Each structure stands twice: as C-alpha cells, then as structure tokens.
Amino acid sequence: MNKAEIWDKATSVFRETLDIDDLVLMPQLTARDVERWDSFNHILLVVAVEQAFGIKFDTGEIDGLENVGQFMDVIERKVSA
Amino acid sequence: MATIEAVADTPAPDASLRLTLVRILLTPLCGAAIVLVSFRDFLAAVLGDDLVPRIQLHLQFDSLPFLFIFLPCTFILYTLYRRTAVANWILTLAGLAFYATAGLIYLVPLVFTCVFDYVVGAYLARADDGRRRRLAFVASVSVQLFLLCLFKYAGWLSSELAGLFAALGIGLTFAPLVLPLPPGISFYTFHTISYTADIYQRKFQPRGRLIDYLTFVGFFPQLIAGPIARAAELLPQIAVRRPAVSAAQLEEALWLLAWGLCKKIALADNFGRVVDQATADLAQPHHGGVGYVFMIAFAGQIYCDFSAYTDIARGIAKLFGVELPRNFLTPYFATSPSDFWQRWHISLSRFVRSYLYNPIVVRAVRKRAARGLPVSPKALASPVPFLTVFAWPTLLTMSLFGLWHGAGFGFIAWGFYHGALLVLYRVIPLDELLQRHLKKGGKAAAALVMFLFVCIGLIFFRAARADILPLFASLAAWPAFSLPLLLLGALVLATDLVGYRRGVEFVDVYPSLAGWMRTLLLVAAFYGIVFFGPGQRYEFIYFQF
C-alpha cells in the first residue's frame, strides 16, 4: 500500500468515525481544530484505524499522537513493517 | 531520549579565575542563607531563639523569605555552577531543603518514593521479559498508590467508618487513624508513576544518573502543586547542561513571577474574601441568591490561585533553564465539558487520560471490535454500549479524578458531577445545539452555560457539607449583588479575553508585546502586588492536595 492509498483510506475512516463528510486531513491538523475529535472519539478513531489497516497501536502511542501527521507516521510505519 | 549536550561556553582563563573567586566568596554565603531560611526553627531549637534571625520559610512562593533569600541564593549558586555536574546537586539539595520547611519527617516518604521508583525504573529499562516487566511495573504503581492512599485517605476513611458504625449502633469502636499528610504527595507520586510508566511504555530510556532523577522529582518549582510534567518531557531537559538564561528569558521569567504573584495576591486572595463573606452571609436569615456570589467568587479564586501558582512555577523553572508544561488555557471560555478539561489543570487531565481513561476505554472498544461489533460513534450510541463503553469509564475516571484532590465526599461528588456533564453533553450536545440555533451569539452562550455548570460543581468542591443544601436552595432566588465580585470578575474576563483571542493564556501574550506595553504590565503587576492585596493571606489552594 503506497502513501497516497494510506491517506485515502485513513481519510475515509476519519470521515466516517467523526461523521464529517468534507473533512480534509492535513499533517498539521490537531484534535483541537476538529470539534468532534474529543478524547473518546480519538480512541474510536484509533480502533477504527486498527481494524481498517490490520495493525495495533501500543498504549503509549495512543496519547502521544499530537496531530494527523504523527497519526499517519505510525500507520505508515506499522503498515510497512 | 535524553542525551548530554555539552554547551560550548567554556570561560576564558581570566574569566575562569574570576569565576573561582566569586564562587569562593558567594558559595558559603548563599549556602548559609538557604540553610538559615529553610531550617531556622531547627537551628533556633539547637542554638537558642535569640541567636537565629526570625526568617523561616514555609513552602510558600508568595513569601518574603522565598522571594528575597531562598530563590535568589539558589539562582546565584546554580548560575555559578551551571556548567558543572554540581548544578543538579544544587537544585536537588535546594528542593529537599525547600520541602523540609514543612517538617523534616516529610522527607522520609519523599526520598523512599524516589529511590524505590528509581530502582524499579532501572530494572524496567534493562529487562526484556514482558511478563516480569509488567509485574514490576504493577508492583511499583501499587506501592506508590498504597502510600498515597495510606497518607491521604486512611484517616478520612477510618473516621467515616467509625461514624457509620456509631450511627448504625454497631458496637465496634476504634480510634480513627491520624497520619500527617505530606505536602504535595499527590503531585510527586504522579511524577514518579509517570517515570516508571514512561520507561515501561518505552517512551523514554533513563540514563542511570540518580541525581538527574532526584532533580526531576524534587524540582522545587513543581514539587508541591505541579504542573505534573511527564518524565519523558522533563527529564531530558534536566539531564543536560543547560545554556545560560538569556536576557529575554530572564525578563519573561520575571514577568511570570510578577504576574503570578499579582494574580495570587491582588485577585485570588480578594476573591477568597468574597467567598468568606458569602459563607458568612449564608448564616443570615435573608440570604437568597448568595449561592451565586459564593460559586462565582470561588470560580475566580481557584482559577486565579492555581494558575498563579503555575505561572510562578513556570517562571522559577525558566530561571534554571527548564520549561514546565502549561496548565491552563482560558478555561472559562470552554464551550463543553470535554473542551473544559483540555483547558483546566491540563497536566493532570492529560495524566489521568493517558494512564487511566485511555487504557480502560481502549480495552472496552477493542473487546467490542474483536467480537465483530461495530465501533463507530453511531453504533455506540445505543444504550448498552453507551453505558459500558462510554458512561461507566467516564464516571469512574472522573470520580477518581475528584478523589485525587482530597479525602472527602465533596471531591468525589465534584468529580462524579463532571463525569455526568461529559455524559450529558455526549447525549445532548448543548454547545452544538446553541451554536446551531443562536448563530452569532451561540459560542458565547455555550461558554456561559458551561461556566455556570462549572460554578455549580464548585459548590461540592468548596462548601462545607452542611452548607451545600442551603447554597443550592439560595440559587432559586435572583443572584445577590457584590461590587467586589463584579470588579474582580471584570478584570479576569478582560485579561482572559485578550489571551483567548490569541489562543493562549494572558500571561503568555507578554513576549509578543511592544517594549512600552511590557514595562507597563510589569509596573501594573508590581502595583497590584503592593497595593491591592486584601491584607488577609490565603495559602495556595492546591497545596492541601
């Protein structure tokens, strides 16, 4: 899976989980910028991403994700591992 | 990961000679002054009361012995030895001396906690066996929490039980356990837990120097009331030789100190007087509406008091080249409970989220996903998953969050109430509804509603048990008027609005201002400290936790 495919797939997971159809993911986007991205929905996002990509986040990784860029870095690293 | 970064500022030979001479002259002077203010009472008992000047420090930042003796002397010593390995020793010893001003005996649990978790941390860093690592980590957290509970809750629990037995007529009588509460135990316990947790989660690798670790836990700006810095964030700053503080950093540190002191003395303590007056008014026959004054004044007091402490702590840390995390972000502009907890006592919310809430919820959601059930917000909105996956972990976490503040049903009720607010807003997102229907004023209305919810919660937090019902009953009347509250509230609102518009706290607006504005603010803070204190001093509220 290349980088563009990972971004496309992650975008649809984010849109579906946060229920925002026109959400555009950018590396510097943070939870503070998106009203529905609270700490509970953050966990739903992580688990939805885990399911979509067949990966698993470590406990420490979940709260260390400061923005979409870091989120995608973890996904890319785990998908290519 | 922490690494040593040698700072290339080795002094020239002449300067080196000067530095040695200055060290010979100032080290004994400053050292003696620190010992004197920290152990004055002890020295007086040994040498005689008349022989020792009457200047004893008692943990307080807003006291003359701290501001004019302890802090300058520690800063001078640190600056003289900044480039050497002694620098962190100075900070550690100063931290222990500062802490000992509450009583020498309190050093025992602090030092035990430090050494115990240091040893466990070293093992966790070395070991590879997953099961053994987990066991060591769980054992260390259990010991830390046991000590915390023993000192903080055992006395309260035993006296409540004794009362309950007496009320039920059970013949079992026992004397309630009375243990002294070590100051800041809730904060330093969380610091040491974050140390082992970060090593356990491989977020951070300890370098093995005990002194750096002791400096991290015993760093006196944050020792008593936070902010709760994560080991992975703070230790790397402490484990290096830090560069000299620049003129701009020094100015910013002084501003943080000045504004923090001004906020504490001129605002928080005056709000405190209004709270005391409202409590006294409650005993009068016609006290309708006084509950509004009580809760709004206390909202002002606790915010100004605690954020002032954080500003001062950040300012002092900056003098030693350390950046502490921010703890507040204009919290009363929050539009929802979830927004509020990202703006209020940020370091504790983050700690609780990372180490308690997230693990519980992640486990529950993953369990559901493993059974092939959907985990979208819509699927989790039906009653059973909503209760098990969202409501229960939220109420549990927030009740424990409340209990962390102190031994008492009021704190648990306050935490539970905030948990209930989070649940309520998940079911009925009042902020979204208000913003959708009111359009222009929607955000302000949502912030106002949230502020009132926060104020109501503070009744549980602050009021004596017997006052809670009368305070709630008084809310049925039209709000009572208080001119001091109006003036103080207007000041807080005005400064916070400036911060809110720029996405920071007011105190952090300072570096971006023009020179004349910065001077004006420093002068204003100075006048605030000198002329607007109420005369009656209140201890920092979070010192009791």
PDB file of C-alpha atoms in Angstrom, chain B residues 377-483:
ATOM      1  CA  PRO B 377     -19.951   6.621  17.421  1.00  0.00           C
ATOM      2  CA  LYS B 378     -23.403   5.845  15.963  1.00  0.00           C
ATOM      3  CA  ALA B 379     -23.157   2.160  16.916  1.00  0.00           C
ATOM      4  CA  LEU B 380     -22.022   3.131  20.401  1.00  0.00           C
ATOM      5  CA  ALA B 381     -24.971   5.484  20.883  1.00  0.00           C
ATOM      6  CA  SER B 382     -27.404   2.682  21.727  1.00  0.00           C
ATOM      7  CA  PRO B 383     -27.986   2.279  25.493  1.00  0.00           C
ATOM      8  CA  VAL B 384     -25.922  -0.800  26.436  1.00  0.00           C
ATOM      9  CA  PRO B 385     -22.628   0.004  24.632  1.00  0.00           C
ATOM     10  CA  PHE B 386     -23.079   3.664  25.598  1.00  0.00           C
ATOM     11  CA  LEU B 387     -23.239   2.712  29.265  1.00  0.00           C
ATOM     12  CA  THR B 388     -20.449   0.130  29.227  1.00  0.00           C
ATOM     13  CA  VAL B 389     -18.011   1.777  26.822  1.00  0.00           C
ATOM     14  CA  PHE B 390     -18.577   5.481  27.474  1.00  0.00           C
ATOM     15  CA  ALA B 391     -20.611   6.355  30.575  1.00  0.00           C
ATOM     16  CA  TRP B 392     -19.131   3.900  33.073  1.00  0.00           C
ATOM     17  CA  PRO B 393     -15.415   4.574  32.304  1.00  0.00           C
ATOM     18  CA  THR B 394     -16.105   8.322  32.232  1.00  0.00           C
ATOM     19  CA  LEU B 395     -17.932   8.394  35.571  1.00  0.00           C
ATOM     20  CA  LEU B 396     -15.316   6.144  37.195  1.00  0.00           C
ATOM     21  CA  THR B 397     -12.364   8.155  35.879  1.00  0.00           C
ATOM     22  CA  MET B 398     -13.880  11.483  36.857  1.00  0.00           C
ATOM     23  CA  SER B 399     -14.865  10.286  40.349  1.00  0.00           C
ATOM     24  CA  LEU B 400     -11.276   9.121  40.936  1.00  0.00           C
ATOM     25  CA  PHE B 401     -10.106  12.406  39.439  1.00  0.00           C
ATOM     26  CA  GLY B 402     -12.186  14.184  42.093  1.00  0.00           C
ATOM     27  CA  LEU B 403     -10.958  11.886  44.871  1.00  0.00           C
ATOM     28  CA  TRP B 404      -7.349  12.661  43.916  1.00  0.00           C
ATOM     29  CA  HIS B 405      -7.955  16.213  45.125  1.00  0.00           C
ATOM     30  CA  GLY B 406      -8.633  15.169  48.654  1.00  0.00           C
ATOM     31  CA  ALA B 407     -10.250  12.844  51.112  1.00  0.00           C
ATOM     32  CA  GLY B 408     -13.888  13.860  51.200  1.00  0.00           C
ATOM     33  CA  PHE B 409     -17.268  13.116  49.625  1.00  0.00           C
ATOM     34  CA  GLY B 410     -17.368  16.662  48.247  1.00  0.00           C
ATOM     35  CA  PHE B 411     -14.409  15.978  45.952  1.00  0.00           C
ATOM     36  CA  ILE B 412     -15.867  12.642  44.779  1.00  0.00           C
ATOM     37  CA  ALA B 413     -19.227  14.368  44.154  1.00  0.00           C
ATOM     38  CA  TRP B 414     -17.450  17.117  42.196  1.00  0.00           C
ATOM     39  CA  GLY B 415     -15.624  14.546  40.046  1.00  0.00           C
ATOM     40  CA  PHE B 416     -18.776  12.465  39.501  1.00  0.00           C
ATOM     41  CA  TYR B 417     -20.703  15.626  38.593  1.00  0.00           C
ATOM     42  CA  HIS B 418     -18.139  16.443  35.880  1.00  0.00           C
ATOM     43  CA  GLY B 419     -18.353  12.848  34.654  1.00  0.00           C
ATOM     44  CA  ALA B 420     -22.132  13.246  34.466  1.00  0.00           C
ATOM     45  CA  LEU B 421     -21.682  16.500  32.496  1.00  0.00           C
ATOM     46  CA  LEU B 422     -19.453  14.705  29.978  1.00  0.00           C
ATOM     47  CA  VAL B 423     -22.135  12.014  29.623  1.00  0.00           C
ATOM     48  CA  LEU B 424     -24.905  14.629  29.319  1.00  0.00           C
ATOM     49  CA  TYR B 425     -23.113  16.532  26.557  1.00  0.00           C
ATOM     50  CA  ARG B 426     -22.470  13.266  24.703  1.00  0.00           C
ATOM     51  CA  VAL B 427     -26.230  12.586  24.671  1.00  0.00           C
ATOM     52  CA  ILE B 428     -27.342  16.195  24.197  1.00  0.00           C
ATOM     53  CA  PRO B 429     -24.506  18.305  22.753  1.00  0.00           C
ATOM     54  CA  LEU B 430     -25.771  21.593  24.210  1.00  0.00           C
ATOM     55  CA  ASP B 431     -22.830  23.523  22.754  1.00  0.00           C
ATOM     56  CA  GLU B 432     -23.567  22.334  19.221  1.00  0.00           C
ATOM     57  CA  LEU B 433     -27.304  22.993  19.638  1.00  0.00           C
ATOM     58  CA  LEU B 434     -26.731  26.523  20.946  1.00  0.00           C
ATOM     59  CA  GLN B 435     -24.278  27.341  18.195  1.00  0.00           C
ATOM     60  CA  ARG B 436     -26.602  25.960  15.548  1.00  0.00           C
ATOM     61  CA  HIS B 437     -29.690  27.835  16.774  1.00  0.00           C
ATOM     62  CA  LEU B 438     -28.233  31.098  18.013  1.00  0.00           C
ATOM     63  CA  LYS B 439     -25.647  31.505  15.226  1.00  0.00           C
ATOM     64  CA  LYS B 440     -23.794  34.712  16.220  1.00  0.00           C
ATOM     65  CA  GLY B 441     -24.011  34.561  19.997  1.00  0.00           C
ATOM     66  CA  GLY B 442     -24.072  30.753  20.088  1.00  0.00           C
ATOM     67  CA  LYS B 443     -20.482  30.278  21.152  1.00  0.00           C
ATOM     68  CA  ALA B 444     -20.737  32.895  23.917  1.00  0.00           C
ATOM     69  CA  ALA B 445     -23.998  31.310  25.119  1.00  0.00           C
ATOM     70  CA  ALA B 446     -22.399  27.844  25.150  1.00  0.00           C
ATOM     71  CA  ALA B 447     -19.434  29.227  27.151  1.00  0.00           C
ATOM     72  CA  LEU B 448     -21.807  30.915  29.617  1.00  0.00           C
ATOM     73  CA  VAL B 449     -23.827  27.721  30.123  1.00  0.00           C
ATOM     74  CA  MET B 450     -20.626  25.719  30.631  1.00  0.00           C
ATOM     75  CA  PHE B 451     -19.303  28.342  33.084  1.00  0.00           C
ATOM     76  CA  LEU B 452     -22.481  28.063  35.154  1.00  0.00           C
ATOM     77  CA  PHE B 453     -22.191  24.269  35.146  1.00  0.00           C
ATOM     78  CA  VAL B 454     -18.579  24.554  36.328  1.00  0.00           C
ATOM     79  CA  CYS B 455     -19.598  27.004  39.082  1.00  0.00           C
ATOM     80  CA  ILE B 456     -22.345  24.683  40.332  1.00  0.00           C
ATOM     81  CA  GLY B 457     -19.810  21.855  40.552  1.00  0.00           C
ATOM     82  CA  LEU B 458     -17.515  24.049  42.619  1.00  0.00           C
ATOM     83  CA  ILE B 459     -20.126  24.156  45.397  1.00  0.00           C
ATOM     84  CA  PHE B 460     -19.345  20.450  46.048  1.00  0.00           C
ATOM     85  CA  PHE B 461     -15.645  21.205  45.829  1.00  0.00           C
ATOM     86  CA  ARG B 462     -15.518  24.105  48.261  1.00  0.00           C
ATOM     87  CA  ALA B 463     -18.537  24.221  50.563  1.00  0.00           C
ATOM     88  CA  ALA B 464     -18.682  22.542  53.959  1.00  0.00           C
ATOM     89  CA  ARG B 465     -21.083  19.580  53.932  1.00  0.00           C
ATOM     90  CA  ALA B 466     -23.678  21.450  55.993  1.00  0.00           C
ATOM     91  CA  ASP B 467     -23.628  24.443  53.598  1.00  0.00           C
ATOM     92  CA  ILE B 468     -24.234  22.528  50.363  1.00  0.00           C
ATOM     93  CA  LEU B 469     -28.034  22.324  50.591  1.00  0.00           C
ATOM     94  CA  PRO B 470     -28.540  25.960  51.741  1.00  0.00           C
ATOM     95  CA  LEU B 471     -26.256  27.109  48.901  1.00  0.00           C
ATOM     96  CA  PHE B 472     -28.264  25.198  46.299  1.00  0.00           C
ATOM     97  CA  ALA B 473     -31.514  26.447  47.836  1.00  0.00           C
ATOM     98  CA  SER B 474     -30.271  30.043  47.605  1.00  0.00           C
ATOM     99  CA  LEU B 475     -29.781  29.608  43.847  1.00  0.00           C
ATOM    100  CA  ALA B 476     -33.577  29.651  43.482  1.00  0.00           C
ATOM    101  CA  ALA B 477     -33.556  33.396  44.228  1.00  0.00           C
ATOM    102  CA  TRP B 478     -32.322  36.185  41.977  1.00  0.00           C
ATOM    103  CA  PRO B 479     -28.476  36.494  42.192  1.00  0.00           C
ATOM    104  CA  ALA B 480     -27.252  38.686  45.073  1.00  0.00           C
ATOM    105  CA  PHE B 481     -25.126  41.689  44.081  1.00  0.00           C
ATOM    106  CA  SER B 482     -21.475  42.039  45.047  1.00  0.00           C
ATOM    107  CA  LEU B 483     -19.471  45.024  43.777  1.00  0.00           C
TER     108      LEU B 483
END
